[in-house]
mmCIF file of C-alpha atoms in Angstrom:
data_model
loop_
_atom_site.group_PDB
_atom_site.id
_atom_site.type_symbol
_atom_site.label_atom_id
_atom_site.label_comp_id
_atom_site.label_asym_id
_atom_site.label_seq_id
_atom_site.Cartn_x
_atom_site.Cartn_y
_atom_site.Cartn_z
ATOM 1 C CA UNK A 1 96.096 144.329 68.675
ATOM 2 C CA UNK A 2 98.675 140.966 66.931
ATOM 3 C CA UNK A 3 98.504 138.600 69.535
ATOM 4 C CA UNK A 4 102.589 138.069 70.370
ATOM 5 C CA UNK A 5 104.111 134.030 70.279
ATOM 6 C CA UNK A 6 106.422 132.605 72.491
ATOM 7 C CA UNK A 7 106.071 132.731 76.349
ATOM 8 C CA UNK A 8 104.723 137.064 77.470
ATOM 9 C CA UNK A 9 106.546 138.950 80.213
ATOM 10 C CA UNK A 10 104.090 139.839 83.277
ATOM 11 C CA UNK A 11 103.592 143.156 83.037
ATOM 12 C CA UNK A 12 102.335 145.113 86.496
ATOM 13 C CA UNK A 13 104.922 145.809 88.839
ATOM 14 C CA UNK A 14 105.232 142.494 91.462
ATOM 15 C CA UNK A 15 105.801 140.774 87.871
ATOM 16 C CA UNK A 16 108.578 142.218 86.247
ATOM 17 C CA UNK A 17 111.433 139.198 84.739
ATOM 18 C CA UNK A 18 108.424 136.700 85.335
ATOM 19 C CA UNK A 19 107.021 134.449 82.217
ATOM 20 C CA UNK A 20 102.714 134.517 82.568
ATOM 21 C CA UNK A 21 104.574 131.070 83.117
ATOM 22 C CA UNK A 22 105.981 131.213 85.894
ATOM 23 C CA UNK A 23 103.584 133.632 87.165
ATOM 24 C CA UNK A 24 100.973 130.630 86.369
ATOM 25 C CA UNK A 25 103.003 127.937 89.018
ATOM 26 C CA UNK A 26 102.957 130.633 91.284
ATOM 27 C CA UNK A 27 99.047 131.704 91.672
ATOM 28 C CA UNK A 28 98.581 128.008 91.052
ATOM 29 C CA UNK A 29 100.820 127.295 94.710
ATOM 30 C CA UNK A 30 99.247 130.059 96.284
ATOM 31 C CA UNK A 31 95.635 128.292 95.871
ATOM 32 C CA UNK A 32 96.969 125.132 96.523
ATOM 33 C CA UNK A 33 98.965 125.530 100.287
ATOM 34 C CA UNK A 34 95.606 126.699 101.826
ATOM 35 C CA UNK A 35 94.737 123.271 101.851
ATOM 36 C CA UNK A 36 94.963 121.757 104.948
ATOM 37 C CA UNK A 37 95.627 118.212 103.909
ATOM 38 C CA UNK A 38 97.872 115.953 105.520
ATOM 39 C CA UNK A 39 96.765 118.318 108.379
ATOM 40 C CA UNK A 40 99.836 120.477 108.166
ATOM 41 C CA UNK A 41 102.570 121.041 109.850
ATOM 42 C CA UNK A 42 104.408 124.703 109.170
ATOM 43 C CA UNK A 43 108.354 124.520 109.571
ATOM 44 C CA UNK A 44 110.813 127.980 109.231
ATOM 45 C CA UNK A 45 112.172 126.434 105.921
ATOM 46 C CA UNK A 46 111.707 123.574 103.536
ATOM 47 C CA UNK A 47 111.666 120.160 104.919
ATOM 48 C CA UNK A 48 114.642 117.627 103.278
ATOM 49 C CA UNK A 49 114.940 114.800 105.695
ATOM 50 C CA UNK A 50 112.807 112.924 108.728
ATOM 51 C CA UNK A 51 113.644 110.266 110.623
ATOM 52 C CA UNK A 52 111.442 108.172 113.409
ATOM 53 C CA UNK A 53 112.168 107.496 116.879
ATOM 54 C CA UNK A 54 112.609 104.594 118.045
ATOM 55 C CA UNK A 55 112.207 104.412 121.692
ATOM 56 C CA UNK A 56 108.943 103.862 122.988
ATOM 57 C CA UNK A 57 108.157 107.067 125.845
ATOM 58 C CA UNK A 58 109.109 108.532 121.763
ATOM 59 C CA UNK A 59 106.905 107.087 118.675
ATOM 60 C CA UNK A 60 104.629 111.038 118.692
ATOM 61 C CA UNK A 61 107.912 112.541 117.068
ATOM 62 C CA UNK A 62 109.758 112.584 114.486
ATOM 63 C CA UNK A 63 113.089 114.433 113.886
ATOM 64 C CA UNK A 64 113.496 116.399 111.254
ATOM 65 C CA UNK A 65 116.080 118.079 108.619
ATOM 66 C CA UNK A 66 115.769 121.832 107.274
ATOM 67 C CA UNK A 67 117.338 124.065 104.210
ATOM 68 C CA UNK A 68 117.861 126.840 107.137
ATOM 69 C CA UNK A 69 120.838 124.837 108.449
ATOM 70 C CA UNK A 70 118.664 123.601 111.597
ATOM 71 C CA UNK A 71 117.192 119.676 112.908
ATOM 72 C CA UNK A 72 114.519 120.108 115.046
ATOM 73 C CA UNK A 73 112.230 117.284 117.041
ATOM 74 C CA UNK A 74 108.561 118.035 116.977
ATOM 75 C CA UNK A 75 105.924 116.801 118.890
ATOM 76 C CA UNK A 76 103.532 115.191 115.719
ATOM 77 C CA UNK A 77 100.273 115.440 118.305
ATOM 78 C CA UNK A 78 101.002 119.063 119.296
ATOM 79 C CA UNK A 79 103.073 120.246 116.305
ATOM 80 C CA UNK A 80 105.734 122.192 118.125
ATOM 81 C CA UNK A 81 108.779 122.354 118.047
ATOM 82 C CA UNK A 82 110.304 120.937 121.540
ATOM 83 C CA UNK A 83 114.067 120.534 120.749
ATOM 84 C CA UNK A 84 116.015 122.498 117.582
ATOM 85 C CA UNK A 85 120.270 121.779 116.884
ATOM 86 C CA UNK A 86 122.124 124.438 115.858
ATOM 87 C CA UNK A 87 125.666 124.486 114.509
ATOM 88 C CA UNK A 88 125.449 123.293 110.891
ATOM 89 C CA UNK A 89 126.364 126.287 108.385
ATOM 90 C CA UNK A 90 124.115 124.910 105.132
ATOM 91 C CA UNK A 91 121.329 122.751 104.715
ATOM 92 C CA UNK A 92 121.087 119.258 106.270
ATOM 93 C CA UNK A 93 120.233 116.822 103.920
ATOM 94 C CA UNK A 94 119.886 113.623 106.508
ATOM 95 C CA UNK A 95 119.745 112.318 109.645
ATOM 96 C CA UNK A 96 119.826 108.822 111.245
ATOM 97 C CA UNK A 97 119.639 107.650 115.761
ATOM 98 C CA UNK A 98 122.739 105.411 117.202
ATOM 99 C CA UNK A 99 120.739 104.386 120.736
ATOM 100 C CA UNK A 100 124.295 103.001 123.045
ATOM 101 C CA UNK A 101 123.351 102.197 126.785
ATOM 102 C CA UNK A 102 120.384 103.756 126.149
ATOM 103 C CA UNK A 103 121.188 107.068 125.173
ATOM 104 C CA UNK A 104 119.649 108.044 121.907
ATOM 105 C CA UNK A 105 121.908 109.948 120.073
ATOM 106 C CA UNK A 106 121.125 112.067 117.057
ATOM 107 C CA UNK A 107 123.316 111.720 113.922
ATOM 108 C CA UNK A 108 122.375 114.950 111.221
ATOM 109 C CA UNK A 109 124.956 115.072 107.877
ATOM 110 C CA UNK A 110 124.779 118.993 105.636
ATOM 111 C CA UNK A 111 125.680 120.674 102.640
ATOM 112 C CA UNK A 112 128.356 122.303 104.638
ATOM 113 C CA UNK A 113 131.156 118.888 104.382
ATOM 114 C CA UNK A 114 130.380 117.680 107.826
ATOM 115 C CA UNK A 115 128.409 115.009 110.079
ATOM 116 C CA UNK A 116 127.708 116.212 113.796
ATOM 117 C CA UNK A 117 127.006 113.844 116.111
ATOM 118 C CA UNK A 118 124.354 115.175 118.905
ATOM 119 C CA UNK A 119 122.637 113.874 121.903
ATOM 120 C CA UNK A 120 119.914 114.003 120.980
ATOM 121 C CA UNK A 121 118.023 115.344 125.201
ATOM 122 C CA UNK A 122 120.979 118.474 126.070
ATOM 123 C CA UNK A 123 121.383 119.050 121.766
ATOM 124 C CA UNK A 124 124.733 118.986 123.185
ATOM 125 C CA UNK A 125 126.819 118.729 119.538
ATOM 126 C CA UNK A 126 129.152 115.936 120.613
ATOM 127 C CA UNK A 127 131.013 115.865 117.623
ATOM 128 C CA UNK A 128 131.779 116.970 114.152
ATOM 129 C CA UNK A 129 133.003 114.454 110.890
ATOM 130 C CA UNK A 130 135.150 116.451 108.254
ATOM 131 C CA UNK A 131 136.898 114.366 106.201
ATOM 132 C CA UNK A 132 134.227 115.028 103.288
ATOM 133 C CA UNK A 133 135.140 117.754 100.635
ATOM 134 C CA UNK A 134 130.908 118.281 99.336
ATOM 135 C CA UNK A 135 127.942 118.078 100.732
ATOM 136 C CA UNK A 136 127.773 115.255 102.554
ATOM 137 C CA UNK A 137 123.977 113.320 100.571
ATOM 138 C CA UNK A 138 123.409 110.570 102.682
ATOM 139 C CA UNK A 139 124.017 108.398 105.875
ATOM 140 C CA UNK A 140 122.881 105.664 107.930
ATOM 141 C CA UNK A 141 124.451 103.250 110.388
ATOM 142 C CA UNK A 142 126.314 100.082 111.933
ATOM 143 C CA UNK A 143 124.323 99.309 114.757
ATOM 144 C CA UNK A 144 126.153 96.296 115.065
ATOM 145 C CA UNK A 145 129.172 97.728 114.325
ATOM 146 C CA UNK A 146 128.885 101.430 116.282
ATOM 147 C CA UNK A 147 130.290 103.109 112.881
ATOM 148 C CA UNK A 148 128.444 106.027 111.034
ATOM 149 C CA UNK A 149 128.582 105.798 106.740
ATOM 150 C CA UNK A 150 128.323 108.697 104.803
ATOM 151 C CA UNK A 151 127.343 109.524 101.297
ATOM 152 C CA UNK A 152 128.945 112.986 99.531
ATOM 153 C CA UNK A 153 128.759 115.067 95.977
ATOM 154 C CA UNK A 154 132.063 114.168 96.134
ATOM 155 C CA UNK A 155 130.989 110.800 94.910
ATOM 156 C CA UNK A 156 132.578 108.695 98.048
ATOM 157 C CA UNK A 157 131.261 107.102 100.785
ATOM 158 C CA UNK A 158 133.694 107.120 104.054
ATOM 159 C CA UNK A 159 132.634 104.672 107.210
ATOM 160 C CA UNK A 160 132.980 106.242 110.969
ATOM 161 C CA UNK A 161 134.215 105.093 114.212
ATOM 162 C CA UNK A 162 130.534 106.283 116.334
ATOM 163 C CA UNK A 163 132.200 105.888 119.746
ATOM 164 C CA UNK A 164 135.615 107.531 119.071
ATOM 165 C CA UNK A 165 134.891 109.693 116.025
ATOM 166 C CA UNK A 166 137.129 108.121 114.493
ATOM 167 C CA UNK A 167 137.499 107.837 110.322
ATOM 168 C CA UNK A 168 137.672 104.546 108.893
ATOM 169 C CA UNK A 169 137.748 103.444 104.894
ATOM 170 C CA UNK A 170 137.057 105.835 101.952
ATOM 171 C CA UNK A 171 134.803 103.688 99.375
ATOM 172 C CA UNK A 172 135.509 104.542 95.964
ATOM 173 C CA UNK A 173 133.582 103.326 92.728
ATOM 174 C CA UNK A 174 131.066 105.453 92.842
ATOM 175 C CA UNK A 175 131.270 108.695 89.529
ATOM 176 C CA UNK A 176 128.892 110.856 90.891
ATOM 177 C CA UNK A 177 127.786 111.506 94.010
ATOM 178 C CA UNK A 178 126.018 108.973 96.467
ATOM 179 C CA UNK A 179 121.873 109.992 96.679
ATOM 180 C CA UNK A 180 121.706 107.529 100.031
ATOM 181 C CA UNK A 181 122.626 104.716 101.722
ATOM 182 C CA UNK A 182 121.248 101.724 103.403
ATOM 183 C CA UNK A 183 121.396 97.992 104.913
ATOM 184 C CA UNK A 184 120.087 94.644 104.449
ATOM 185 C CA UNK A 185 117.913 94.314 107.798
ATOM 186 C CA UNK A 186 120.918 91.803 109.041
ATOM 187 C CA UNK A 187 124.144 94.529 108.250
ATOM 188 C CA UNK A 188 125.426 92.095 106.049
ATOM 189 C CA UNK A 189 125.910 94.037 103.260
ATOM 190 C CA UNK A 190 125.860 98.671 102.530
ATOM 191 C CA UNK A 191 124.252 99.449 99.434
ATOM 192 C CA UNK A 192 124.336 103.162 97.511
ATOM 193 C CA UNK A 193 122.618 105.006 95.354
ATOM 194 C CA UNK A 194 124.387 107.445 93.099
ATOM 195 C CA UNK A 195 123.233 110.250 90.735
ATOM 196 C CA UNK A 196 125.618 108.087 88.344
ATOM 197 C CA UNK A 197 122.232 105.539 87.925
ATOM 198 C CA UNK A 198 123.954 102.736 89.730
ATOM 199 C CA UNK A 199 123.301 100.724 92.745
ATOM 200 C CA UNK A 200 126.395 99.415 95.129
ATOM 201 C CA UNK A 201 126.324 96.482 96.889
ATOM 202 C CA UNK A 202 129.318 96.203 99.346
ATOM 203 C CA UNK A 203 131.568 94.868 101.981
ATOM 204 C CA UNK A 204 130.537 97.186 104.919
ATOM 205 C CA UNK A 205 134.169 95.980 106.526
ATOM 206 C CA UNK A 206 136.541 95.717 103.695
ATOM 207 C CA UNK A 207 135.368 98.332 101.287
ATOM 208 C CA UNK A 208 134.716 96.240 99.289
ATOM 209 C CA UNK A 209 132.692 96.620 95.874
ATOM 210 C CA UNK A 210 130.731 92.869 95.999
ATOM 211 C CA UNK A 211 127.574 93.590 93.466
ATOM 212 C CA UNK A 212 126.594 96.705 90.912
ATOM 213 C CA UNK A 213 122.664 96.980 90.127
ATOM 214 C CA UNK A 214 122.872 98.356 86.825
ATOM 215 C CA UNK A 215 119.062 99.381 85.650
ATOM 216 C CA UNK A 216 117.644 103.384 86.095
ATOM 217 C CA UNK A 217 119.090 105.895 83.150
ATOM 218 C CA UNK A 218 119.944 108.385 84.731
ATOM 219 C CA UNK A 219 120.884 109.367 89.089
ATOM 220 C CA UNK A 220 118.895 106.831 91.684
ATOM 221 C CA UNK A 221 117.158 109.406 94.766
ATOM 222 C CA UNK A 222 116.293 106.965 97.216
ATOM 223 C CA UNK A 223 116.457 102.778 98.088
ATOM 224 C CA UNK A 224 115.342 100.289 100.417
ATOM 225 C CA UNK A 225 115.482 97.238 101.099
ATOM 226 C CA UNK A 226 112.784 95.032 101.679
ATOM 227 C CA UNK A 227 113.033 91.722 103.121
ATOM 228 C CA UNK A 228 114.965 89.603 100.231
ATOM 229 C CA UNK A 229 113.777 93.156 97.951
ATOM 230 C CA UNK A 230 115.513 95.706 96.691
ATOM 231 C CA UNK A 231 112.657 99.192 96.254
ATOM 232 C CA UNK A 232 115.038 102.599 94.100
ATOM 233 C CA UNK A 233 113.562 106.182 93.368
ATOM 234 C CA UNK A 234 114.768 107.870 90.294
ATOM 235 C CA UNK A 235 114.582 111.318 88.562
ATOM 236 C CA UNK A 236 113.995 108.662 84.833
ATOM 237 C CA UNK A 237 110.383 108.983 86.289
ATOM 238 C CA UNK A 238 110.951 104.866 88.065
ATOM 239 C CA UNK A 239 110.863 103.015 91.004
ATOM 240 C CA UNK A 240 112.847 99.774 90.542
ATOM 241 C CA UNK A 241 112.319 96.122 92.193
ATOM 242 C CA UNK A 242 114.886 94.044 92.408
ATOM 243 C CA UNK A 243 115.935 90.392 93.451
ATOM 244 C CA UNK A 244 118.642 91.011 95.970
ATOM 245 C CA UNK A 245 119.953 87.482 94.668
ATOM 246 C CA UNK A 246 120.672 88.678 90.903
ATOM 247 C CA UNK A 247 120.761 91.812 91.202
ATOM 248 C CA UNK A 248 118.178 91.885 87.804
ATOM 249 C CA UNK A 249 114.424 94.627 88.335
ATOM 250 C CA UNK A 250 111.321 92.042 88.351
ATOM 251 C CA UNK A 251 109.476 95.908 88.134
ATOM 252 C CA UNK A 252 108.330 99.192 87.503
ATOM 253 C CA UNK A 253 106.432 101.991 87.966
ATOM 254 C CA UNK A 254 106.724 104.853 85.794
ATOM 255 C CA UNK A 255 105.798 107.960 87.193
ATOM 256 C CA UNK A 256 104.919 111.700 86.104
ATOM 257 C CA UNK A 257 108.179 113.065 87.196
ATOM 258 C CA UNK A 258 110.989 112.671 88.953
ATOM 259 C CA UNK A 259 111.300 110.140 92.766
ATOM 260 C CA UNK A 260 112.684 111.705 94.862
ATOM 261 C CA UNK A 261 111.918 108.690 98.141
ATOM 262 C CA UNK A 262 110.278 105.753 99.022
ATOM 263 C CA UNK A 263 108.925 103.886 101.654
ATOM 264 C CA UNK A 264 107.553 100.031 101.901
ATOM 265 C CA UNK A 265 104.400 99.650 104.493
ATOM 266 C CA UNK A 266 102.504 96.215 104.388
ATOM 267 C CA UNK A 267 101.227 95.171 101.087
ATOM 268 C CA UNK A 268 102.278 99.249 99.502
ATOM 269 C CA UNK A 269 104.867 100.810 98.211
ATOM 270 C CA UNK A 270 104.178 104.480 98.928
ATOM 271 C CA UNK A 271 106.372 107.386 96.672
ATOM 272 C CA UNK A 272 106.739 111.296 96.545
ATOM 273 C CA UNK A 273 107.693 113.266 93.684
ATOM 274 C CA UNK A 274 109.252 116.663 92.632
ATOM 275 C CA UNK A 275 105.820 116.627 90.386
ATOM 276 C CA UNK A 276 104.166 117.727 94.667
ATOM 277 C CA UNK A 277 101.955 114.773 94.080
ATOM 278 C CA UNK A 278 102.231 111.547 96.165
ATOM 279 C CA UNK A 279 101.500 107.846 95.057
ATOM 280 C CA UNK A 280 100.573 104.575 96.695
ATOM 281 C CA UNK A 281 100.824 101.312 94.583
ATOM 282 C CA UNK A 282 99.488 97.554 95.293
ATOM 283 C CA UNK A 283 103.800 95.512 94.977
ATOM 284 C CA UNK A 284 101.045 92.028 93.926
ATOM 285 C CA UNK A 285 99.820 93.617 90.677
ATOM 286 C CA UNK A 286 102.407 96.636 90.288
ATOM 287 C CA UNK A 287 99.102 98.984 90.826
ATOM 288 C CA UNK A 288 98.191 103.017 91.357
ATOM 289 C CA UNK A 289 95.992 103.058 93.715
ATOM 290 C CA UNK A 290 96.211 107.025 95.257
ATOM 291 C CA UNK A 291 97.338 109.329 94.197
ATOM 292 C CA UNK A 292 97.710 112.461 97.006
ATOM 293 C CA UNK A 293 97.806 116.008 96.402
ATOM 294 C CA UNK A 294 98.427 117.954 99.047
ATOM 295 C CA UNK A 295 101.972 119.161 99.154
ATOM 296 C CA UNK A 296 102.239 121.406 96.706
ATOM 297 C CA UNK A 297 106.363 121.902 96.205
ATOM 298 C CA UNK A 298 108.022 118.625 96.124
ATOM 299 C CA UNK A 299 108.001 115.776 98.183
ATOM 300 C CA UNK A 300 111.472 114.529 99.943
ATOM 301 C CA UNK A 301 110.911 112.742 102.561
ATOM 302 C CA UNK A 302 108.452 109.909 103.778
ATOM 303 C CA UNK A 303 108.477 107.421 106.861
ATOM 304 C CA UNK A 304 105.630 105.094 108.059
ATOM 305 C CA UNK A 305 105.267 104.108 111.375
ATOM 306 C CA UNK A 306 101.939 101.758 112.161
ATOM 307 C CA UNK A 307 98.707 102.824 109.934
ATOM 308 C CA UNK A 308 100.322 107.071 109.834
ATOM 309 C CA UNK A 309 102.608 107.893 106.705
ATOM 310 C CA UNK A 310 104.386 111.017 106.873
ATOM 311 C CA UNK A 311 105.850 113.580 104.105
ATOM 312 C CA UNK A 312 108.276 116.213 104.362
ATOM 313 C CA UNK A 313 107.788 119.226 101.074
ATOM 314 C CA UNK A 314 109.930 121.794 100.001
ATOM 315 C CA UNK A 315 106.260 123.767 100.102
ATOM 316 C CA UNK A 316 108.519 123.962 104.079
ATOM 317 C CA UNK A 317 104.818 121.713 105.870
ATOM 318 C CA UNK A 318 105.402 118.039 107.546
ATOM 319 C CA UNK A 319 101.715 116.565 106.922
ATOM 320 C CA UNK A 320 100.644 113.105 108.271
ATOM 321 C CA UNK A 321 98.095 110.434 106.781
ATOM 322 C CA UNK A 322 95.456 107.394 107.349
ATOM 323 C CA UNK A 323 97.893 104.561 105.806
ATOM 324 C CA UNK A 324 94.085 103.267 105.880
ATOM 325 C CA UNK A 325 91.971 105.843 104.567
ATOM 326 C CA UNK A 326 95.103 106.104 101.175
ATOM 327 C CA UNK A 327 95.107 102.336 100.383
ATOM 328 C CA UNK A 328 90.768 101.537 100.113
ATOM 329 C CA UNK A 329 91.404 103.835 97.285
ATOM 330 C CA UNK A 330 89.642 102.070 93.568
ATOM 331 C CA UNK A 331 92.564 102.060 91.897
ATOM 332 C CA UNK A 332 93.938 106.121 90.141
ATOM 333 C CA UNK A 333 93.454 106.880 85.587
ATOM 334 C CA UNK A 334 97.964 107.029 85.225
ATOM 335 C CA UNK A 335 99.209 110.095 85.558
ATOM 336 C CA UNK A 336 100.578 112.647 82.654
ATOM 337 C CA UNK A 337 103.652 115.173 83.234
ATOM 338 C CA UNK A 338 101.815 118.924 84.821
ATOM 339 C CA UNK A 339 103.281 121.381 82.619
ATOM 340 C CA UNK A 340 105.425 123.003 84.876
ATOM 341 C CA UNK A 341 107.563 120.656 85.320
ATOM 342 C CA UNK A 342 111.653 121.471 84.566
ATOM 343 C CA UNK A 343 113.377 118.112 82.757
ATOM 344 C CA UNK A 344 116.662 119.439 83.671
ATOM 345 C CA UNK A 345 118.558 117.832 87.462
ATOM 346 C CA UNK A 346 120.680 120.193 89.063
ATOM 347 C CA UNK A 347 124.727 119.011 88.434
ATOM 348 C CA UNK A 348 127.046 119.306 90.913
ATOM 349 C CA UNK A 349 128.331 123.343 89.806
ATOM 350 C CA UNK A 350 124.567 124.062 90.019
ATOM 351 C CA UNK A 351 124.130 122.537 93.262
ATOM 352 C CA UNK A 352 127.257 124.500 94.388
ATOM 353 C CA UNK A 353 125.899 127.534 93.377
ATOM 354 C CA UNK A 354 122.470 126.941 95.135
ATOM 355 C CA UNK A 355 124.758 127.261 98.167
ATOM 356 C CA UNK A 356 126.053 130.144 97.690
ATOM 357 C CA UNK A 357 123.163 132.180 97.049
ATOM 358 C CA UNK A 358 121.095 130.698 99.915
ATOM 359 C CA UNK A 359 124.476 131.529 102.180
ATOM 360 C CA UNK A 360 124.095 134.887 99.687
ATOM 361 C CA UNK A 361 120.437 135.706 101.311
ATOM 362 C CA UNK A 362 121.852 135.443 105.035
ATOM 363 C CA UNK A 363 124.782 137.482 105.344
#
């Protein structure tokens, strides 16, 4: 039989309309799914975001946001879900915790274009913030001023009074969606990362654009402030370190695929990528220390506490890793791009189409 050129189409009843490459990816992921690395906690849908509580009696818990329109509080020791927050009509993409008068409030942002404030103890939805005109993708909180800041695919950042729910200001400068928001350690300046490839430093009270950080070639998905430095993760397959005063990048850590999230812990920067891997780099030398391959889909979020690393993924699992173990290994060889990885990014139109498909599945 003559050899055929190009991708082949599966011929079994279960594989119609799938290429051999697609089938190989599914089989590889099915095999990888059986691994128990990171002591996985199985979730009901894709894990999109997470946040660790600050209260002493809640240190063994984590909040996660899922693609299935819900947020959860999970006991990390028992792996049991202890609370479920329902009310959004789209995937929950970002989380925040606000503490006032001894009460903990959970803040959630969603593709349904709204944010909600919940009493984390009673699960009661107390307030809905609804001025955005497109997906809410990021949020951060000023505890000094009790102000919520949210970023959206509508290209705008909005601020809200957390006590009254009143909208305050609209921050306009980015030309595409706002992927991440954070404050410096003193909550003096607000920083935003966007799919327009820029990071902007703002006066959070006046809304004035103070500084623009340029250097990434495309979407910036995540940013962290650590002491006098800023770290950013991008779809250009790099993580960059920036001097907050000069606005210049002095380190670039290369990856084989989009970098979706990052965490800073001591002398290490830890990244999560679309290629399913977690990477640990030594900040001082920039060397790759360890590659962790426990997940079998995109790593969407990371968080650290004491000697633990927590990672969430589109594979519907939450995993826990010992920082002592993963930072005590020999440097790893440079990674190459996995064959099945696509080089395209979702446009705003594609995101809307995905939302419609998800809604259709629930009908």
